[in-house]
Coordinates of C-alpha atoms in Angstrom, one line a residue:
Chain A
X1 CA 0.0 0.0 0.0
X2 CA 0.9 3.7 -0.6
X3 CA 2.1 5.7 2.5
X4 CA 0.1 8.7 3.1
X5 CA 3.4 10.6 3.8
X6 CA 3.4 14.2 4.9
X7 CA 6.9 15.6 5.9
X8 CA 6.3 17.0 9.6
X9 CA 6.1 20.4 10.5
X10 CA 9.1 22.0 11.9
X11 CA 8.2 22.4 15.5
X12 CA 7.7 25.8 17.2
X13 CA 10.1 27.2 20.3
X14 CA 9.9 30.0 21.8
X15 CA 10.8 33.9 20.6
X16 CA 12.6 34.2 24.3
X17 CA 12.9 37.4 25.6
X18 CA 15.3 38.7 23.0
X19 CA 12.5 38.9 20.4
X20 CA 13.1 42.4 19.4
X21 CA 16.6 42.0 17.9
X22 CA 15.1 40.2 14.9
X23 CA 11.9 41.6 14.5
X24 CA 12.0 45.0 15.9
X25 CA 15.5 46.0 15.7
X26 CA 15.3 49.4 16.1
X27 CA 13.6 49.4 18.9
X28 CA 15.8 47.8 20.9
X29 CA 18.4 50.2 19.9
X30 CA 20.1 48.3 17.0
X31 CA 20.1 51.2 14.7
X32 CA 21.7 50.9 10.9
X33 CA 20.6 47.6 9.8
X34 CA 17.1 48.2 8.9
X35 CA 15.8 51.7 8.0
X36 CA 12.7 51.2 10.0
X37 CA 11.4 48.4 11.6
X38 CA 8.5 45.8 9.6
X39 CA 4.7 46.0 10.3
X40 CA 5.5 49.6 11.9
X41 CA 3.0 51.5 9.1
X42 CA -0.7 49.6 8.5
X43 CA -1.7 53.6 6.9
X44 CA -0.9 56.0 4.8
X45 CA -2.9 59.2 4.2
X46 CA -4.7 57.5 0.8
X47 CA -5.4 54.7 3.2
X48 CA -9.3 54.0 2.7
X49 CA -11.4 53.4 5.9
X50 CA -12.1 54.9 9.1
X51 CA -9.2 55.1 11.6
X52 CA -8.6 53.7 14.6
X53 CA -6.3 52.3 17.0
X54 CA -6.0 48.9 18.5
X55 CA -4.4 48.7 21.9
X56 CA -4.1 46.2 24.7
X57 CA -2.0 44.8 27.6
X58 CA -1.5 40.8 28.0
X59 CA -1.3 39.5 31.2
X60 CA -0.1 36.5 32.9
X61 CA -1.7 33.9 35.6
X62 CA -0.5 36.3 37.9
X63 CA -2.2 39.1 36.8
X64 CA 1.4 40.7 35.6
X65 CA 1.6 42.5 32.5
X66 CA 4.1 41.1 29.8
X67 CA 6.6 43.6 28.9
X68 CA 8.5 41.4 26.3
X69 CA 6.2 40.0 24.2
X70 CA 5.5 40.9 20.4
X71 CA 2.0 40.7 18.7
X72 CA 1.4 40.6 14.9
X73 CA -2.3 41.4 13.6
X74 CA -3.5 40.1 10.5
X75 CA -7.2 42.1 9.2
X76 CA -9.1 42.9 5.8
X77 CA -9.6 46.5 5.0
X78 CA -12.1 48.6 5.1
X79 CA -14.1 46.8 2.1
X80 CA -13.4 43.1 3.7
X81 CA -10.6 42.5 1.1
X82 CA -6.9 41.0 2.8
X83 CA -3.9 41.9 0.9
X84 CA -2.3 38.8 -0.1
X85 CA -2.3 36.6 -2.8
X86 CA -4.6 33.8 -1.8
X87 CA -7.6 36.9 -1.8
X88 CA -9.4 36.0 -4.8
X89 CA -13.0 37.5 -4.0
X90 CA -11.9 40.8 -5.2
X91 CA -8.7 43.4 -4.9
X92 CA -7.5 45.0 -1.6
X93 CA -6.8 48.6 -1.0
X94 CA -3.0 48.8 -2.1
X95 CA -2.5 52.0 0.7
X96 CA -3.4 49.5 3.6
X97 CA -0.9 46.7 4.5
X98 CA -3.3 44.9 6.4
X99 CA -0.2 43.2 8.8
X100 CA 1.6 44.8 11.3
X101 CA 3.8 43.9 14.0
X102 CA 4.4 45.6 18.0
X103 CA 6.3 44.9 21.0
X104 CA 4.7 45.4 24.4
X105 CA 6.2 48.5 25.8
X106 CA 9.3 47.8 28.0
X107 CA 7.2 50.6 30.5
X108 CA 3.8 49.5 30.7
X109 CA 2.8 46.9 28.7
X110 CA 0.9 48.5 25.9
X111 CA 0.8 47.3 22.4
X112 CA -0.8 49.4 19.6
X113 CA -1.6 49.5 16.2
X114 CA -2.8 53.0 13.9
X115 CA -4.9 50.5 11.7
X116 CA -8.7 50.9 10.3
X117 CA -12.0 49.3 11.0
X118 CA -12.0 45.6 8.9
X119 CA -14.9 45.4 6.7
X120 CA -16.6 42.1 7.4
X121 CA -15.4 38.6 5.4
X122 CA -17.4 35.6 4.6
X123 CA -17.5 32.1 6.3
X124 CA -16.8 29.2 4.4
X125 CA -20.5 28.3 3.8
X126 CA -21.8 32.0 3.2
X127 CA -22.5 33.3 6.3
X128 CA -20.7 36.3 7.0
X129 CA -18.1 37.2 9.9
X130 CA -18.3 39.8 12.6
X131 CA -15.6 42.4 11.5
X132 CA -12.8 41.6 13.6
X133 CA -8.6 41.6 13.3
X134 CA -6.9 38.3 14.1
X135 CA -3.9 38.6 16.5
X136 CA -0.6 36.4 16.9
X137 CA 1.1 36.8 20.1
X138 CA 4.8 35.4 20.9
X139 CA 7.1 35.4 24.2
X140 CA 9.3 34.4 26.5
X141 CA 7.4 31.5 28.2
X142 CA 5.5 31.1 25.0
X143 CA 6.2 27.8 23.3
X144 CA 4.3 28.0 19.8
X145 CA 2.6 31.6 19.1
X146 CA -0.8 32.3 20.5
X147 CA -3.8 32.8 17.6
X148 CA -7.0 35.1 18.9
X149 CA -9.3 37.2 17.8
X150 CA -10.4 41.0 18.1
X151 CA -13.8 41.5 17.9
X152 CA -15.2 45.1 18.0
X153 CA -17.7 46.8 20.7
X154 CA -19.6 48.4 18.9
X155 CA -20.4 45.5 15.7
X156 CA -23.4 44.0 18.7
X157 CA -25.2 42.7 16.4
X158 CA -22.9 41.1 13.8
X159 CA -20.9 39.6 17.0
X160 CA -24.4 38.1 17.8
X161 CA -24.6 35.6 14.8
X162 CA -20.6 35.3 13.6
X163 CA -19.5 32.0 13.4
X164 CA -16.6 31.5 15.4
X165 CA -18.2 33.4 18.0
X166 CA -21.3 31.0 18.1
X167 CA -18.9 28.2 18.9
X168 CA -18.0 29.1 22.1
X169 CA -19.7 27.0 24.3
X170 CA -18.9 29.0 27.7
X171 CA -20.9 32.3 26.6
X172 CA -19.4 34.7 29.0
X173 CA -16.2 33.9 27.4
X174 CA -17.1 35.5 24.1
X175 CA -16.3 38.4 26.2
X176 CA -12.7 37.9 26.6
X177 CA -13.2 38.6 22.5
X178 CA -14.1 41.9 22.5
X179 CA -12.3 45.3 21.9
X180 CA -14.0 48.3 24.1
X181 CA -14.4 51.2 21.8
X182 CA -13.9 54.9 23.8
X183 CA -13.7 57.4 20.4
X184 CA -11.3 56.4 17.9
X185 CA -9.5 53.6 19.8
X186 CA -10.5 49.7 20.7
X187 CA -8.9 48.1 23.9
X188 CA -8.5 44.7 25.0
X189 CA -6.7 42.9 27.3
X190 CA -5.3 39.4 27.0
X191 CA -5.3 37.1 29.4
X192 CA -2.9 34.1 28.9
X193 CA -4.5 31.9 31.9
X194 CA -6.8 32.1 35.0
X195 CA -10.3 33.2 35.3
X196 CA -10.4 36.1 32.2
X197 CA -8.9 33.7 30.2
X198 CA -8.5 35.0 26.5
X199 CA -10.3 32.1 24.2
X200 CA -7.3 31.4 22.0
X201 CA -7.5 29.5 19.0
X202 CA -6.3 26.4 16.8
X203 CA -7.2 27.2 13.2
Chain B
X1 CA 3.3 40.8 -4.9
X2 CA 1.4 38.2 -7.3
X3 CA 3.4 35.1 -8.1
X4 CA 4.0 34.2 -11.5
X5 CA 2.6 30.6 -11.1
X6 CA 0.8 28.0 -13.4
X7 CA -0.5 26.3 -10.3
X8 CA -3.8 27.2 -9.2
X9 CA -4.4 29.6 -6.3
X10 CA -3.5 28.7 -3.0
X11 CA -7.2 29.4 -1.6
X12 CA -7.2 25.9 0.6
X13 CA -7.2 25.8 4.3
X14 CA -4.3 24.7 5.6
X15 CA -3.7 21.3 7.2
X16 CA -5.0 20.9 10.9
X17 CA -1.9 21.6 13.4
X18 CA 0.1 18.3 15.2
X19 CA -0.6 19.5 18.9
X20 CA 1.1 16.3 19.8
X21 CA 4.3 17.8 17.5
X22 CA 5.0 20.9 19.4
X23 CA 5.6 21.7 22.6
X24 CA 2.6 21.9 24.8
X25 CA 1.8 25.3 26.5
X26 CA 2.7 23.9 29.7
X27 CA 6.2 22.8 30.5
X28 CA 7.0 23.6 33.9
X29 CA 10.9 22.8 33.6
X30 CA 10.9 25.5 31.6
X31 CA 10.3 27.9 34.6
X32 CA 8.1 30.9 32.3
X33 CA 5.6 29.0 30.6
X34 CA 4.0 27.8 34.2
X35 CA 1.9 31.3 34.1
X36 CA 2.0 32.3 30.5
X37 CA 0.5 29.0 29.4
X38 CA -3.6 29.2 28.6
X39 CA -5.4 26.4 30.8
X40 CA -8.6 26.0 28.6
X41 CA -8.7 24.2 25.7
X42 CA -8.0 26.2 22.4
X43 CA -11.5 26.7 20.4
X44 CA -10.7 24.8 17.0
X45 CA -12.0 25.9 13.7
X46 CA -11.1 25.0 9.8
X47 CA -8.9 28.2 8.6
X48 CA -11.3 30.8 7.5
X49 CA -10.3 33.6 4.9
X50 CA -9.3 35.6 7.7
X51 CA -6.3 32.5 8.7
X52 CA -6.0 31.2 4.8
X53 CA -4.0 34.1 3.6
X54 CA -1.5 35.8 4.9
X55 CA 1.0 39.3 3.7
X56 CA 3.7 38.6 1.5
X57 CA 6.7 40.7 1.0
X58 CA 8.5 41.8 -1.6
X59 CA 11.9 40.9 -2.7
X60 CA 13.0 44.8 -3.0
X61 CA 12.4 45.2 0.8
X62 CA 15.6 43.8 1.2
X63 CA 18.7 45.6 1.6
X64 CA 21.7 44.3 0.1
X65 CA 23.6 43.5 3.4
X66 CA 20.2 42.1 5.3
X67 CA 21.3 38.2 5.5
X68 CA 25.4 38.9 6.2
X69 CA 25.1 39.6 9.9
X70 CA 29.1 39.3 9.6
X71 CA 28.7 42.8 7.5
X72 CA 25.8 44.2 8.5
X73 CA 26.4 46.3 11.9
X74 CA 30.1 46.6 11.1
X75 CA 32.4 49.4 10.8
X76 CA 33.5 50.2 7.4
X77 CA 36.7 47.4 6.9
X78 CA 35.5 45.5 10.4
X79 CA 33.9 42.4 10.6
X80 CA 31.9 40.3 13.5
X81 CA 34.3 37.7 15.8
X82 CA 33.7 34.5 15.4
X83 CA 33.4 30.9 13.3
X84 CA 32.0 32.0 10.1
X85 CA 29.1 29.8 8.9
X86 CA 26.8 30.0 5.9
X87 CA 23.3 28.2 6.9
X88 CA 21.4 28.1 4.3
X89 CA 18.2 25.7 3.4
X90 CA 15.2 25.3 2.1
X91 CA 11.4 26.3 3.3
X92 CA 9.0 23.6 2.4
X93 CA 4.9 22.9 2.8
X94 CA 4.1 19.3 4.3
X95 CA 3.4 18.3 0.8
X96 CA 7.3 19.2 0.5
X97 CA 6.4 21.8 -2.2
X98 CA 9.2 24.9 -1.8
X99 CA 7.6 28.1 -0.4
X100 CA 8.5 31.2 -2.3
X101 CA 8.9 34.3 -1.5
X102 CA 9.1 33.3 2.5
X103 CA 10.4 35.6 4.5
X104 CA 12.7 35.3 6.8
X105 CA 13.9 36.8 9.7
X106 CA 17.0 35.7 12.4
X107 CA 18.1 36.9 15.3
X108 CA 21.2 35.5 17.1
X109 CA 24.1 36.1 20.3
X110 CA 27.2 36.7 19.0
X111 CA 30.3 34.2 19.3
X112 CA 30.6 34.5 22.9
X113 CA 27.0 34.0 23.6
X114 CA 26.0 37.6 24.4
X115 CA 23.0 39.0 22.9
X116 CA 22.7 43.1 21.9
X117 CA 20.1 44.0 24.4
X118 CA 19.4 46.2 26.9
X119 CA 17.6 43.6 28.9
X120 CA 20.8 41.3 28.2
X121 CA 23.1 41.0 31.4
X122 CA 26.1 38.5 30.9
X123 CA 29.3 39.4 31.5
X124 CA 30.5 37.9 27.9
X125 CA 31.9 41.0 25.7
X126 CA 29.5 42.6 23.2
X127 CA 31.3 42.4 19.8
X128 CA 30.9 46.5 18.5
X129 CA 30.7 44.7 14.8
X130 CA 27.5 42.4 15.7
X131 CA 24.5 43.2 15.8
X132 CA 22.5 39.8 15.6
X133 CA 19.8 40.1 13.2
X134 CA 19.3 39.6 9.3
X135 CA 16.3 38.7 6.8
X136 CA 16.3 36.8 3.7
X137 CA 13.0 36.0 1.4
X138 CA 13.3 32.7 -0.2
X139 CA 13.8 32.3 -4.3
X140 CA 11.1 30.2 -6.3
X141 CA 12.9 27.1 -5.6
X142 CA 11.9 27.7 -1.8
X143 CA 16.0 28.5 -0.8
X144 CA 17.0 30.5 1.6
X145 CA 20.9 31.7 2.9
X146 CA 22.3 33.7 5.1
X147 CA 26.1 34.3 6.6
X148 CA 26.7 35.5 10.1
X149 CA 29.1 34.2 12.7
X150 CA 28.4 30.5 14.9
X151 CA 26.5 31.8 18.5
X152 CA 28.0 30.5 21.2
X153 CA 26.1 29.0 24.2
X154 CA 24.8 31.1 26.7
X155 CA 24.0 31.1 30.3
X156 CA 20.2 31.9 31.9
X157 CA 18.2 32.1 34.8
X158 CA 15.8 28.9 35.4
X159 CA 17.2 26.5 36.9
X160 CA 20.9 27.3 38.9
X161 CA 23.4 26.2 35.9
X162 CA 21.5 26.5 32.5
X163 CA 22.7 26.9 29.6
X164 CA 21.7 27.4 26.1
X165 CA 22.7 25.2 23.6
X166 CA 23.9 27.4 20.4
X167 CA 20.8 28.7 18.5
X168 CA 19.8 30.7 15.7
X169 CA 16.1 32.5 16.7
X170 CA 14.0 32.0 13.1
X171 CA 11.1 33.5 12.6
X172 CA 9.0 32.7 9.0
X173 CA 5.6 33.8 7.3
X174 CA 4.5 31.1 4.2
X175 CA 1.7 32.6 2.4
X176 CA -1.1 32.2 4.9
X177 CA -0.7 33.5 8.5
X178 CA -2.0 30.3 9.9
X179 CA 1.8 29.0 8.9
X180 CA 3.7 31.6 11.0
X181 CA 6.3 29.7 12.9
X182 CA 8.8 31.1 15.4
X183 CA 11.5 28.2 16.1
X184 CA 15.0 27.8 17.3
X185 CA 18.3 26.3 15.1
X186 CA 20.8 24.1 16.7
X187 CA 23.8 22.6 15.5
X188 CA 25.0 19.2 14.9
X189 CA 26.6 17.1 17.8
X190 CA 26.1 20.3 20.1
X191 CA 26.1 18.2 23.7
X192 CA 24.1 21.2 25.4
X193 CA 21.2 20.8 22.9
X194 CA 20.5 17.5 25.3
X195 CA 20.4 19.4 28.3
X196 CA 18.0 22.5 27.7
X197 CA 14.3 22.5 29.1
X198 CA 13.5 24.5 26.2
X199 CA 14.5 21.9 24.1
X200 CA 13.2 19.6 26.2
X201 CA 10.0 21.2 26.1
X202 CA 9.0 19.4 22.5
X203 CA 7.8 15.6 23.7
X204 CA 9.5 13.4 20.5
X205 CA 12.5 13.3 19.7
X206 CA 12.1 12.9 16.6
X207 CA 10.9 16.4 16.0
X208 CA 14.1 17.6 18.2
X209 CA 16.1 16.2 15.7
X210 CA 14.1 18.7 12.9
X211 CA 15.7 21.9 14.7
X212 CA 19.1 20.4 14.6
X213 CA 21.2 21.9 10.9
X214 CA 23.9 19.3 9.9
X215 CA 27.3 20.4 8.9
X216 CA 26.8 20.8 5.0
X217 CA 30.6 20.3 3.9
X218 CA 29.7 20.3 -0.4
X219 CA 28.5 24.1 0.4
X220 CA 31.5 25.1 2.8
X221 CA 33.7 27.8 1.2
X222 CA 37.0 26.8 1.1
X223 CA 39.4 29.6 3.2
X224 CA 36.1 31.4 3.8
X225 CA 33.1 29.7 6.0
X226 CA 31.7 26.5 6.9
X227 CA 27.9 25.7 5.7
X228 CA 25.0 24.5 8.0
X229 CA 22.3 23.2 6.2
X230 CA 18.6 23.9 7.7
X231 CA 15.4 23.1 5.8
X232 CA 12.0 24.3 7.1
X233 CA 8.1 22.8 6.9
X234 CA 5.6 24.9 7.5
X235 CA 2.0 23.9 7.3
X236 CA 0.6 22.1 4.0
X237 CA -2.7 23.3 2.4
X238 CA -5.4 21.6 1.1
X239 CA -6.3 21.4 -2.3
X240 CA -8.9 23.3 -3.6
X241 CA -10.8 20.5 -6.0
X242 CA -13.8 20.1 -3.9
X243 CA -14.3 23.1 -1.8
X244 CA -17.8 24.6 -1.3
X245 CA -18.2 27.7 -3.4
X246 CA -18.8 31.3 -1.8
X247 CA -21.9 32.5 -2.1
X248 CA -20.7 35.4 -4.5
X249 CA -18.1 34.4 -6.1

């Protein structure tokens, strides 16, 4: 008989606590290599969409705030289009990058992102998603990067009936989802363990 | 970028994760992960569009000295200390087909195991021509290289005498950003790679022995560097001959 054979992925370690001397360079102060650290500009001023900001902390099982992690988001502009290749549906807004990388601050633990409100994408069988920007978080402590969800506030009603959503089976949860809007900018805090848990995801 | 490709699309979700593979959250000899590990099970889902793709990068975001890290923070006629290696590879799907236009990105201590950070604390010198990082985007074949200088093993607070086997820090994007992988290099016949709880924190050994780079003598450079050869799989993606159809599309 045939083997089925698949090689194996490689396996995931940790980023450690030295993270920013790949990724973010100049932020750690090692200046000359790179003109400007990746996944620091999601806008420009032809950028289509209405701004906001994305901020959070992410905390550990002892309620501390992580001051060395990095998160990545990945989101769909402002029409519900992604910028990449495998988009077929229709073509993204070439001023909007849709990815974008940023350390926790060293000071208090704030991550942030000048981005714009996703338009809403389709499930696989037609239903359509809440709008929402999908977030990768690595660390120290962190053995294979951490996949959740940014939901928005204000989108009630589309949160009510999107997919993934819907699937959690502990309701009060769906919370832990949810970016509080307060004018232009969304917040949400991370919870890696305990009580507030953040639903993270295997997708 | 759009690839010039007779294949069709890559619009299928990607193969489900090997939980069993990787390291589990939890690993408590590796002191950090006992409170930044999630308790409650992670909510599964087939990739949706949102997962499926992924940003690409272009091969004119990178500079000309970006994967030489021997080069690339020195002074004008300087050049890092240390063993000078080439490591070089291929990125690959589970399906083994080559992954273009993968970016790359590493991060490294220099010879005597001292990282450029301000966080960084051990009394090994900083070289003033190393920096540590570099970025490479692999060619339509799925290849990848980059030169720098051999890391050297470095102590760290867990337990009271650990100490990091050498390691390269690599961090990739395939095309979809389900496949984005952070993971660690080691080097062949290193004895420390056998004593490091972050090693230890993947269960098999067999998927240990997939983060270790042979010595890759055909590629050395005579009177110049040694090659280490390190080839990467990120997540395979299904086929799109059967997939339900968008409403829409």
């Amino acid at each position: 008989m045939q083997e089925p054979h698949r090689l194996k992925e490689t396996p995931s370690q940790t980023a450690g606590p030295y993270v920013h001397i790949g990724l973010t360079p100049n932020f750690c102060d090692i200046h000359g290599v790179y003109d400007t650290d990746l996944g620091t500009a999601m806008v420009n001023d032809k950028t289509l969409g209405e701004r906001i900001t994305l901020r959070g902390r992410i905390f550990d099982g002892a309620d501390t705030v992580l001051r060395d992690s990095m998160v990545e988001i990945w989101q769909a502009d402002s029409a519900g289009f992604h910028n990449s290749p495998s988009e077929l549906r229709g073509t993204a807004d070439a001023n909007f990058t849709g990815w974008g990388r940023c350390p926790t601050s060293g000071e208090d633990g704030f991550f942030h992102f000048d981005t714009i409100k996703p338009g809403k994408v389709p499930y696989k069988d037609g239903r359509w998603m809440a709008p929402h920007i999908t977030l990768w978080i690595v660390a120290r402590g962190i053995n294979i990067g951490l996949h959740t969800r940014a939901y928005f506030s204000d989108e009630a009603e589309a949160n009510a009936v999107d997919p993934l959503l819907l699937r959690i089976e502990h309701r009060a949860r769906v919370e832990t989802m949810i970016a509080q809007r307060d004018g232009n900018t969304y917040s949400i805090d991370i919870h890696l363990q305990g009580p507030k848990e953040t639903v993270f995801l295997d997708i | 970028m759009s690839f010039q490709s007779n294949q069709r699309p890559e619009t299928g979700a990607f193969f489900a994760r090997d939980r069993g593979w990787h390291a589990p959250a939890l690993t408590p000899e590796y002191k950090t992960s006992i409170l930044r590990s999630p308790q409650r099970p992670l909510l599964s889902l087939d990739g949706t569009i949102s997962e499926i793709t992924g940003p690409v990068f272009g091969h004119s975001m990178i500079g000309e000295l970006d994967n030489d890290l021997i080069q690339n923070y020195a002074r004008p006629g300087e050049s890092a200390i240390g063993e000078r290696i080439i490591v070089h590879g291929r990125v690959l799907d589970e399906s083994a087909r080559p992954v273009r236009g993968a970016l790359l990105e590493f991060w490294q201590a220099n010879a005597g195991g001292r990282y450029r950070h301000k966080k960084e604390t051990y009394l090994a010198a900083i070289d003033p021509n190393f920096g540590g990082c570099g970025r490479t985007i692999t060619d339509d074949d799925g290849h990848y290289a980059f030169r720098t200088v051999k890391p050297g093993p470095y102590p760290w607070p867990n337990g009271v005498n650990d100490w990091r086997p050498a390691h390269i820090h690599f961090s990739v994007f395939g095309h979809g950003f389900a496949q984005r992988l952070i993971t660690q290099m080691y080097f062949e016949g290193d004895p420390m790679i056998w004593k490091c709880p972050i090693v230890q924190t993947i269960p098999d050994r067999a998927a240990i022995e997939q983060l270790i780079a042979p010595l890759d003598w055909g590629q050395t450079i005579p009177m110049d560097a040694r090659a280490f050869k390190f080839d990467i799989v990120l997540r395979g993606r299904r086929s799109t001959l059967f997939e339900n159809r968008l409403e829409g599309n």
